[in-house]
């Protein structure tokens, strides 16, 4: 049988070479190149190719055209095209089109009550919450002919997610002590400690996605080694600083997508994305999270645009780096806390899309504690604290920060508010990707940051405020402030035997963080995207942890 298969492949290759040679210089050759080579094994695509080729040779126009959605993502380029290495906002939506987890939030929702099985057919846990048995769906196919999903793929993916060498989310998934394949479709996951909302962890788009073990092994070193998933769309090509192209996965287990292709374009400028929409070049795009922009777009493009405002409300917090002077002095950190006027942020950015924030865990997250030390806006108190710390004439800090609009605008207001109390920020607004590299190398005294993890307290407290997550360490995540005062409470909550004990520990952790002035919680900002009214997402959008509207097998667009 293997020899017959080899002969069949050889004949196909020879036929393809003859066809290419016979049509060399013919206008039909680009059709063959783009259509046939994208996926020779896909029956639907082969049928379309045949029709296109026949129409071209006859000099006629095909009766159909490819259905394409052009997406305008933010950022000048991809962060890292690996779902276990990138949690960057410019990658999260893209990964959502390509991959599945063992569980998922229903499309358009981020309500924990809406978590449902995805690649898992069933998941059961032991009484102590430490051992979980996962039975996988049968017949789920990987992209590009890499075969059926098996337990070995899940073992490989979760091992990758929990290893510091291969994952940016190792701290989160490090609670997994072992993953075993019991048979081809059964996995046993053993935890080192009880974990809050473990089922939700498996749905987390930041590290919880399943890739093909065979593809990752065979393609090691190739850009698509970690890009072979099971989702509705599969990787086609990546052009640096331009776009990533996906095509429909005809064998998707929920049904063949109604859209043939997604051009996921990296457009750093807010204005450029708007102009591209106006010119008909993009259909779905990351919007400007400002009230004036939302109101203007709704008026200017009333007959063509739908503005989607949805959860999660991404926090905007200013992390104060205690490892550098003078922020190692709590009085300087408290001075910054008192200099921030949250009312101005809400007026600047918009009442409809922002909410004031005073706790280190966002509102709507299980475990948020609003009964924490509050630093009221008080410029006189701020100046007094600076003088007591030895800076009666103020101080100057050099700060690199992102030029992405949703971070640049609030940081400009931070600059102005701190200037009023004598703190001068010499700011270098740089490429978003370069900025990420700098802050993870501990090269900024102040870091404004937003995140939208699984909606419970630990998903914020562990990566941002546990000492094991301090940037520059072997287990680094996003603890930019070098905060180390809440470890005991965070750890206690993770292993709590009941929900009351867990909530009390989370509350205590947030009190300690604010007492130490590790961070300035400022406001929460909802997601804002624009889309053509002719683009039907196929579900009601209220929230998504992918940060961009999911494009699913049910999404359609009319031209």
Coordinates of C-alpha atoms in Angstrom, one line a residue:
X1 CA 0.0 0.0 0.0
X2 CA 2.8 2.4 0.8
X3 CA 4.5 1.7 -2.6
X4 CA 1.1 2.4 -4.3
X5 CA 0.8 5.7 -2.4
X6 CA 4.3 6.7 -3.5
X7 CA 3.6 5.9 -7.1
X8 CA 0.3 7.9 -6.9
X9 CA 2.2 10.9 -5.5
X10 CA 4.9 10.6 -8.2
X11 CA 2.3 10.6 -11.0
X12 CA 0.6 13.6 -9.5
X13 CA 3.9 15.5 -9.3
X14 CA 4.7 14.6 -12.9
X15 CA 1.3 15.7 -14.1
X16 CA 1.6 19.0 -12.3
X17 CA 5.0 19.6 -13.9
X18 CA 3.7 18.9 -17.4
X19 CA 0.7 21.2 -16.8
X20 CA 3.0 24.0 -15.6
X21 CA 5.3 23.6 -18.5
X22 CA 2.4 23.6 -21.0
X23 CA 1.0 26.8 -19.6
X24 CA 4.2 28.6 -19.0
X25 CA 3.6 32.3 -19.9
X26 CA -0.1 31.7 -20.0
X27 CA -2.3 34.1 -17.9
X28 CA -3.8 31.0 -16.3
X29 CA -0.6 30.0 -14.5
X30 CA -1.2 32.4 -11.5
X31 CA -4.5 30.7 -10.9
X32 CA -2.9 27.3 -10.7
X33 CA -0.2 28.6 -8.4
X34 CA -2.4 30.3 -5.9
X35 CA -5.3 27.8 -6.0
X36 CA -3.8 24.4 -6.4
X37 CA -0.7 24.8 -4.3
X38 CA -2.7 26.2 -1.4
X39 CA -4.0 22.8 -0.6
X40 CA -3.9 19.9 -3.1
X41 CA -5.8 17.6 -0.8
X42 CA -8.8 19.8 -0.3
X43 CA -11.7 18.6 -2.5
X44 CA -13.6 21.8 -2.5
X45 CA -10.6 23.9 -3.3
X46 CA -9.6 21.5 -6.1
X47 CA -13.1 21.8 -7.6
X48 CA -12.8 25.6 -7.5
X49 CA -9.4 25.4 -9.1
X50 CA -10.7 23.3 -12.0
X51 CA -13.6 25.7 -12.6
X52 CA -11.2 28.7 -12.5
X53 CA -8.8 27.0 -14.9
X54 CA -11.5 25.9 -17.3
X55 CA -13.0 29.4 -17.4
X56 CA -9.6 30.9 -17.9
X57 CA -8.7 28.7 -20.8
X58 CA -12.0 29.4 -22.4
X59 CA -11.6 33.1 -22.0
X60 CA -14.7 33.4 -19.8
X61 CA -15.3 34.8 -16.3
X62 CA -15.9 32.2 -13.6
X63 CA -19.4 32.1 -12.1
X64 CA -18.1 32.6 -8.6
X65 CA -15.4 34.4 -6.8
X66 CA -13.5 33.6 -3.7
X67 CA -15.1 34.9 -0.5
X68 CA -12.4 37.0 1.4
X69 CA -12.4 38.9 4.6
X70 CA -9.7 41.5 4.9
X71 CA -8.8 42.3 8.6
X72 CA -6.9 45.3 9.7
X73 CA -5.0 44.3 12.9
X74 CA -3.0 46.8 15.0
X75 CA 0.7 46.7 15.2
X76 CA 3.4 46.9 12.5
X77 CA 3.9 43.1 12.5
X78 CA 3.1 39.9 14.2
X79 CA 4.6 39.4 17.6
X80 CA 5.4 35.7 17.5
X81 CA 3.5 33.3 15.3
X82 CA 3.4 30.6 18.0
X83 CA 0.3 30.4 20.3
X84 CA 2.4 29.3 23.2
X85 CA 4.9 32.2 22.9
X86 CA 2.7 35.2 22.1
X87 CA -0.1 36.8 24.1
X88 CA 0.2 40.0 22.1
X89 CA -3.0 41.6 21.1
X90 CA -2.1 41.6 17.4
X91 CA -1.8 37.8 17.5
X92 CA -4.7 36.8 19.8
X93 CA -7.5 37.3 17.2
X94 CA -5.5 35.5 14.5
X95 CA -4.9 32.5 16.8
X96 CA -8.6 32.3 17.5
X97 CA -9.3 31.7 13.8
X98 CA -6.7 28.9 13.6
X99 CA -6.8 26.9 16.8
X100 CA -9.0 25.1 19.3
X101 CA -8.5 24.3 23.0
X102 CA -9.9 21.4 25.0
X103 CA -12.6 23.8 26.1
X104 CA -13.8 27.2 24.8
X105 CA -15.9 30.2 25.5
X106 CA -19.0 30.2 23.2
X107 CA -18.2 32.5 20.3
X108 CA -19.0 36.1 21.2
X109 CA -18.9 35.5 25.0
X110 CA -16.3 35.6 27.8
X111 CA -18.8 34.6 30.5
X112 CA -17.4 31.6 32.5
X113 CA -20.9 30.2 32.5
X114 CA -20.6 29.9 28.8
X115 CA -17.6 27.6 28.8
X116 CA -18.2 24.5 26.7
X117 CA -16.3 21.5 25.5
X118 CA -14.2 22.1 22.3
X119 CA -11.7 19.4 21.4
X120 CA -12.8 17.6 24.5
X121 CA -15.9 15.3 24.3
X122 CA -15.9 15.1 28.1
X123 CA -13.8 16.3 31.1
X124 CA -14.1 14.8 34.6
X125 CA -12.2 15.7 37.7
X126 CA -11.3 13.8 40.9
X127 CA -12.8 14.8 44.2
X128 CA -9.6 16.6 45.3
X129 CA -9.5 18.5 42.0
X130 CA -6.0 17.3 41.2
X131 CA -6.6 14.6 38.5
X132 CA -8.6 15.3 35.3
X133 CA -9.5 12.9 32.6
X134 CA -10.2 14.2 29.2
X135 CA -11.9 12.2 26.4
X136 CA -11.3 13.8 23.0
X137 CA -13.6 14.1 20.1
X138 CA -13.0 11.5 17.4
X139 CA -12.3 12.4 13.8
X140 CA -11.0 16.0 14.4
X141 CA -8.6 16.8 11.6
X142 CA -5.4 18.9 11.6
X143 CA -4.7 21.4 8.9
X144 CA -2.8 20.5 5.7
X145 CA -3.3 16.8 6.0
X146 CA -1.5 16.3 9.3
X147 CA -4.1 13.7 10.4
X148 CA -6.5 13.1 13.2
X149 CA -6.1 14.8 16.6
X150 CA -4.9 12.3 19.2
X151 CA -4.0 12.3 22.9
X152 CA -0.3 12.6 21.9
X153 CA -1.0 16.0 20.4
X154 CA -2.7 17.2 23.6
X155 CA 0.2 15.9 25.7
X156 CA 2.7 17.6 23.4
X157 CA 0.8 20.9 23.5
X158 CA 0.3 21.1 27.2
X159 CA 3.9 20.1 27.9
X160 CA 4.9 22.9 25.6
X161 CA 2.6 25.3 27.3
X162 CA 4.0 24.5 30.8
X163 CA 7.7 24.6 29.9
X164 CA 9.6 27.9 30.4
X165 CA 11.8 27.0 27.3
X166 CA 8.8 26.8 24.9
X167 CA 6.1 29.0 26.5
X168 CA 5.4 32.5 27.7
X169 CA 2.7 31.1 29.9
X170 CA 4.7 28.5 31.8
X171 CA 3.8 30.1 35.2
X172 CA 0.2 29.7 34.5
X173 CA 0.4 26.2 33.1
X174 CA 3.2 25.1 35.5
X175 CA 0.5 23.9 37.9
X176 CA 0.3 20.8 35.6
X177 CA 2.7 18.2 37.0
X178 CA 2.1 15.6 34.3
X179 CA 0.1 14.9 31.2
X180 CA -0.4 11.3 30.0
X181 CA -2.0 9.7 27.0
X182 CA -4.1 6.8 28.4
X183 CA -5.1 5.7 24.9
X184 CA -5.4 7.4 21.5
X185 CA -8.3 9.7 22.6
X186 CA -8.0 9.9 26.4
X187 CA -5.7 12.2 28.4
X188 CA -5.0 12.3 32.1
X189 CA -3.9 15.7 33.5
X190 CA -2.4 15.7 37.0
X191 CA -2.0 19.0 38.9
X192 CA 0.4 19.9 41.7
X193 CA -2.2 21.9 43.5
X194 CA -5.9 22.8 43.2
X195 CA -6.3 25.4 40.6
X196 CA -9.1 28.0 40.4
X197 CA -11.3 27.4 37.4
X198 CA -9.1 24.8 35.8
X199 CA -11.7 24.1 33.1
X200 CA -11.3 27.8 32.2
X201 CA -7.6 27.5 32.0
X202 CA -7.9 25.0 29.3
X203 CA -10.1 27.5 27.3
X204 CA -7.5 30.3 27.8
X205 CA -6.4 31.5 24.4
X206 CA -3.1 32.6 25.9
X207 CA -1.3 29.2 25.9
X208 CA -4.2 26.8 26.0
X209 CA -4.4 26.0 22.3
X210 CA -3.6 22.6 20.8
X211 CA -1.1 22.1 17.9
X212 CA 0.0 19.1 15.9
X213 CA 2.9 17.2 17.4
X214 CA 3.8 15.7 14.0
X215 CA 3.9 19.1 12.3
X216 CA 5.9 20.7 15.0
X217 CA 8.4 17.9 14.9
X218 CA 8.7 17.6 11.1
X219 CA 8.7 21.4 10.5
X220 CA 11.1 22.3 13.3
X221 CA 12.7 25.6 12.4
X222 CA 10.1 26.5 9.8
X223 CA 7.8 29.5 10.5
X224 CA 4.7 27.3 10.4
X225 CA 6.0 24.6 12.8
X226 CA 3.6 25.7 15.6
X227 CA 0.9 26.9 13.2
X228 CA -0.8 23.6 12.4
X229 CA -4.0 23.5 14.4
X230 CA -7.6 22.2 14.0
X231 CA -9.6 25.5 13.7
X232 CA -11.8 26.7 10.9
X233 CA -8.9 28.4 9.1
X234 CA -5.4 27.2 8.3
X235 CA -2.1 29.0 7.7
X236 CA -1.3 29.8 4.1
X237 CA 1.5 32.4 4.2
X238 CA 3.2 35.1 6.2
X239 CA 4.8 38.3 4.9
X240 CA 6.7 40.2 7.5
X241 CA 5.3 43.6 8.3
X242 CA 2.5 43.1 5.9
X243 CA 0.1 40.2 6.5
X244 CA -0.7 36.6 7.5
X245 CA -3.0 34.8 5.1
X246 CA -5.3 32.0 6.2
X247 CA -7.5 29.8 4.0
X248 CA -10.6 27.7 4.9
X249 CA -10.1 24.4 6.6
X250 CA -12.6 22.3 4.6
X251 CA -12.4 19.4 7.1
X252 CA -13.2 21.5 10.1
X253 CA -15.2 19.4 12.5
X254 CA -17.9 21.9 13.0
X255 CA -18.4 22.4 9.2
X256 CA -16.6 24.0 6.3
X257 CA -16.3 27.8 6.7
X258 CA -18.4 30.0 4.5
X259 CA -15.4 32.3 4.0
X260 CA -12.6 31.1 1.8
X261 CA -9.7 33.3 2.8
X262 CA -8.7 35.8 5.5
X263 CA -6.0 38.4 4.8
X264 CA -4.9 39.4 8.3
X265 CA -3.1 42.7 7.6
X266 CA -0.8 44.5 10.1
X267 CA -1.6 48.2 10.0
X268 CA 0.0 50.1 12.8
X269 CA -1.6 53.5 12.2
X270 CA -5.2 54.2 13.4
X271 CA -5.6 56.6 10.5
X272 CA -4.3 54.1 8.0
X273 CA -6.8 51.5 9.1
X274 CA -9.7 54.0 8.8
X275 CA -8.6 55.1 5.3
X276 CA -8.2 51.4 4.2
X277 CA -11.8 50.8 5.4
X278 CA -13.1 53.9 3.5
X279 CA -11.3 52.7 0.3
X280 CA -12.9 49.2 0.6
X281 CA -9.6 47.5 1.3
X282 CA -10.4 46.1 4.8
X283 CA -13.7 44.8 6.1
X284 CA -13.0 44.3 9.9
X285 CA -10.6 46.4 11.8
X286 CA -9.2 47.3 15.2
X287 CA -10.8 50.7 16.1
X288 CA -9.6 53.7 18.0
X289 CA -10.8 53.4 21.5
X290 CA -11.9 57.0 21.9
X291 CA -15.4 58.3 22.2
X292 CA -14.9 61.0 19.6
X293 CA -13.7 58.5 17.1
X294 CA -16.6 56.1 17.7
X295 CA -19.2 59.0 17.3
X296 CA -17.5 60.3 14.1
X297 CA -17.3 56.9 12.4
X298 CA -20.9 56.2 13.1
X299 CA -21.9 59.5 11.5
X300 CA -19.4 59.5 8.6
X301 CA -20.0 55.9 7.5
X302 CA -23.5 55.5 8.7
X303 CA -24.6 53.3 5.8
X304 CA -21.6 51.0 5.8
X305 CA -20.1 50.6 9.3
X306 CA -21.1 48.7 12.4
X307 CA -19.1 49.7 15.5
X308 CA -18.7 46.8 18.0
X309 CA -17.9 47.7 21.6
X310 CA -17.4 44.7 23.8
X311 CA -15.7 43.0 26.7
X312 CA -13.2 42.4 28.1
X313 CA -12.7 45.9 29.5
X314 CA -8.9 45.9 29.2
X315 CA -7.3 47.5 32.3
X316 CA -4.9 50.4 32.0
X317 CA -2.5 50.3 34.9
X318 CA 0.7 52.1 35.5
X319 CA 3.3 49.7 36.9
X320 CA 5.9 51.4 39.1
X321 CA 9.3 49.6 38.8
X322 CA 10.7 49.3 42.3
X323 CA 14.0 47.9 41.1
X324 CA 15.2 51.4 39.8
X325 CA 15.8 54.6 41.6
X326 CA 14.0 56.7 42.7
X327 CA 11.0 54.3 42.5
X328 CA 12.5 52.1 45.1
X329 CA 11.3 54.8 47.6
X330 CA 7.6 54.1 48.5
X331 CA 7.1 57.9 49.0
X332 CA 7.9 58.5 45.3
X333 CA 5.5 55.8 44.2
X334 CA 2.8 57.2 46.5
X335 CA 3.5 60.7 45.0
X336 CA 2.7 59.3 41.6
X337 CA -0.4 57.6 42.9
X338 CA -1.8 60.9 44.3
X339 CA -0.9 62.8 41.0
X340 CA -3.3 60.7 38.9
X341 CA -6.7 62.3 38.1
X342 CA -9.0 59.5 36.8
X343 CA -11.8 61.9 35.9
X344 CA -9.6 63.4 33.2
X345 CA -8.9 60.0 31.7
X346 CA -12.6 59.3 31.5
X347 CA -13.4 62.7 29.9
X348 CA -10.5 62.3 27.4
X349 CA -11.2 58.8 26.2
X350 CA -15.0 58.5 26.6
X351 CA -17.8 57.8 29.1
X352 CA -19.2 55.0 27.0
X353 CA -16.1 53.0 26.6
X354 CA -14.2 53.5 29.9
X355 CA -14.7 52.9 33.6
X356 CA -12.5 54.2 36.4
X357 CA -10.4 51.6 38.2
X358 CA -8.9 51.6 41.7
X359 CA -8.1 48.0 42.4
X360 CA -5.4 45.8 40.9
X361 CA -8.0 43.3 39.6
X362 CA -10.5 44.7 37.0
X363 CA -14.2 44.9 37.6
X364 CA -16.3 41.9 36.6
X365 CA -13.5 39.5 37.5
X366 CA -14.2 36.9 40.1
X367 CA -12.4 38.0 43.3
X368 CA -12.0 41.7 42.7
X369 CA -11.7 43.6 46.0
X370 CA -12.7 47.3 45.9
X371 CA -12.0 47.7 49.6
X372 CA -8.3 48.5 49.1
X373 CA -6.2 51.5 50.1
X374 CA -7.2 54.4 47.8
X375 CA -4.8 57.2 46.8
X376 CA -7.1 60.1 46.1
X377 CA -6.1 62.8 43.6
X378 CA -4.2 65.3 45.7
X379 CA -1.4 67.3 44.0
X380 CA -0.3 69.0 47.2
X381 CA 0.1 65.6 48.9
X382 CA 2.1 64.4 45.9
X383 CA 4.5 67.4 46.1
X384 CA 4.9 66.9 49.9
X385 CA 5.8 63.2 49.4
X386 CA 8.4 64.1 46.8
X387 CA 10.0 66.7 49.1
X388 CA 10.1 64.1 51.9
X389 CA 11.8 61.7 49.6
X390 CA 14.5 64.3 48.8
X391 CA 13.0 65.8 45.6
X392 CA 11.7 69.2 46.5
X393 CA 12.4 70.5 43.0
X394 CA 11.0 67.5 41.3
X395 CA 12.7 64.7 39.3
X396 CA 13.1 63.4 35.8
X397 CA 12.6 59.9 34.4
X398 CA 13.4 58.5 31.0
X399 CA 10.7 56.2 29.7
X400 CA 10.2 54.2 26.5
X401 CA 6.6 53.5 25.7
X402 CA 4.5 52.2 22.9
X403 CA 3.3 54.4 20.1
X404 CA 0.1 52.3 19.7
X405 CA -2.7 54.8 20.0
X406 CA -4.6 53.0 22.8
X407 CA -1.4 53.2 25.0
X408 CA 0.1 56.5 23.6
X409 CA -2.9 58.7 24.3
X410 CA -3.3 57.8 28.1
X411 CA 0.4 58.0 28.6
X412 CA 0.5 61.5 27.2
X413 CA -2.1 62.4 29.9
X414 CA 0.0 60.7 32.5
X415 CA 3.0 62.8 31.4
X416 CA 0.9 66.0 31.8
X417 CA -0.5 65.0 35.2
X418 CA 3.0 64.1 36.6
X419 CA 4.4 67.3 35.1
X420 CA 2.0 69.3 37.3
X421 CA 3.6 67.9 40.5
X422 CA 7.2 68.2 39.3
X423 CA 7.8 64.8 37.7
X424 CA 9.1 65.2 34.2
X425 CA 9.0 62.2 31.9
X426 CA 11.3 62.2 28.9
X427 CA 9.4 59.8 26.7
X428 CA 10.5 57.9 23.6
X429 CA 7.4 56.6 21.8
X430 CA 8.6 53.5 19.9
X431 CA 7.3 50.5 17.9
X432 CA 5.0 48.3 19.9
X433 CA 7.0 45.2 19.4
X434 CA 10.3 46.8 20.3
X435 CA 8.7 48.2 23.4
X436 CA 7.5 44.8 24.5
X437 CA 11.1 43.6 24.3
X438 CA 12.4 46.5 26.4
X439 CA 9.9 46.2 29.2
X440 CA 10.4 42.4 29.4
X441 CA 14.1 43.2 29.7
X442 CA 13.4 45.5 32.7
X443 CA 14.4 48.7 30.8
X444 CA 11.6 51.0 31.8
X445 CA 10.8 52.6 35.2
X446 CA 7.1 53.1 34.3
X447 CA 5.0 50.6 32.2
X448 CA 1.5 51.3 31.2
X449 CA -0.1 48.0 30.4
X450 CA -3.4 46.4 29.5
X451 CA -4.5 42.8 29.7
X452 CA -7.6 40.6 29.2
X453 CA -7.0 37.2 30.7
X454 CA -9.5 34.6 32.0
X455 CA -11.9 36.7 34.2
X456 CA -10.9 35.7 37.7
X457 CA -8.5 37.3 40.1
X458 CA -5.6 34.8 39.9
X459 CA -5.2 35.4 36.2
X460 CA -4.2 39.0 37.1
X461 CA -2.5 38.5 40.4
X462 CA -0.1 35.7 39.5
X463 CA 1.4 37.1 36.2
X464 CA 1.5 40.8 37.3
X465 CA 2.2 40.7 41.1
X466 CA 3.7 37.4 42.1
X467 CA 7.5 37.5 42.6
X468 CA 7.9 34.4 40.4
X469 CA 6.7 36.5 37.5
X470 CA 9.2 39.4 37.8
X471 CA 10.6 40.3 34.4
X472 CA 14.2 39.3 33.8
X473 CA 13.9 36.1 35.9
X474 CA 13.7 32.5 34.7
X475 CA 10.0 32.4 35.3
X476 CA 9.3 35.9 34.1
X477 CA 5.8 37.0 33.0
X478 CA 4.6 40.5 33.4
X479 CA 5.5 41.6 36.9
X480 CA 7.0 44.9 35.7
X481 CA 6.8 46.5 39.2
X482 CA 8.9 43.9 40.9
X483 CA 6.1 43.6 43.4
X484 CA 6.8 40.8 46.0
X485 CA 4.4 41.6 48.9
X486 CA 1.5 39.4 48.0
X487 CA 3.0 36.0 47.2
X488 CA 1.7 34.2 50.3
X489 CA -1.9 35.4 49.7
X490 CA -1.8 34.6 46.0
X491 CA -0.4 31.1 46.7
X492 CA -3.0 30.5 49.4
X493 CA -5.8 31.4 47.0
X494 CA -4.5 29.0 44.4
X495 CA -4.7 26.1 46.8
X496 CA -7.8 27.1 48.7
X497 CA -10.1 24.2 49.6
X498 CA -13.3 26.3 49.3
X499 CA -14.4 29.5 47.5
X500 CA -14.7 31.6 50.7
X501 CA -11.1 31.0 51.7
X502 CA -10.1 31.7 48.1
X503 CA -11.9 35.0 47.9
X504 CA -10.5 36.1 51.3
X505 CA -6.9 35.4 50.1
X506 CA -7.5 37.2 46.8
X507 CA -8.8 40.2 48.8
X508 CA -5.8 40.2 51.1
X509 CA -3.4 40.1 48.1
X510 CA -5.0 43.2 46.5
X511 CA -4.7 45.1 49.8
X512 CA -1.0 44.3 50.1
X513 CA -0.3 45.4 46.5
X514 CA -2.0 48.8 47.0
X515 CA -0.4 49.4 50.4
X516 CA 3.0 48.9 48.7
X517 CA 2.0 51.2 45.8
X518 CA 3.1 48.6 43.2
X519 CA 0.7 49.9 40.6
X520 CA -1.6 52.7 39.8
X521 CA -4.9 51.3 38.5
X522 CA -6.4 54.0 36.3
X523 CA -9.2 52.9 34.1
X524 CA -10.7 50.1 32.1
X525 CA -11.1 50.3 28.3
X526 CA -13.5 48.2 26.3
X527 CA -12.6 46.7 22.9
X528 CA -13.6 48.7 19.9
X529 CA -13.7 47.3 16.4
X530 CA -15.3 48.4 13.1
X531 CA -16.8 46.2 10.5
X532 CA -18.8 46.4 7.3
X533 CA -22.5 46.0 7.9
X534 CA -22.4 43.3 5.2
X535 CA -20.2 41.2 7.4
X536 CA -22.3 38.9 9.6
X537 CA -20.3 37.4 12.4
X538 CA -22.8 34.6 12.9
X539 CA -23.3 35.2 16.6
X540 CA -24.0 37.9 19.1
X541 CA -20.8 39.6 20.2
X542 CA -20.7 40.6 23.9
X543 CA -17.1 39.7 24.7
X544 CA -14.1 37.6 23.6
X545 CA -10.8 36.8 25.3
X546 CA -9.2 36.8 21.8
X547 CA -9.6 40.6 21.8
X548 CA -11.0 40.7 18.3
X549 CA -14.3 39.4 16.9
X550 CA -13.9 35.7 16.1
X551 CA -14.3 34.7 12.5
X552 CA -16.0 31.3 12.6
X553 CA -17.4 28.7 10.2
X554 CA -20.7 30.6 10.3
X555 CA -19.3 34.0 9.5
X556 CA -20.4 35.5 6.1
X557 CA -19.8 38.6 4.1
X558 CA -21.6 39.9 1.0
X559 CA -20.1 42.3 -1.6

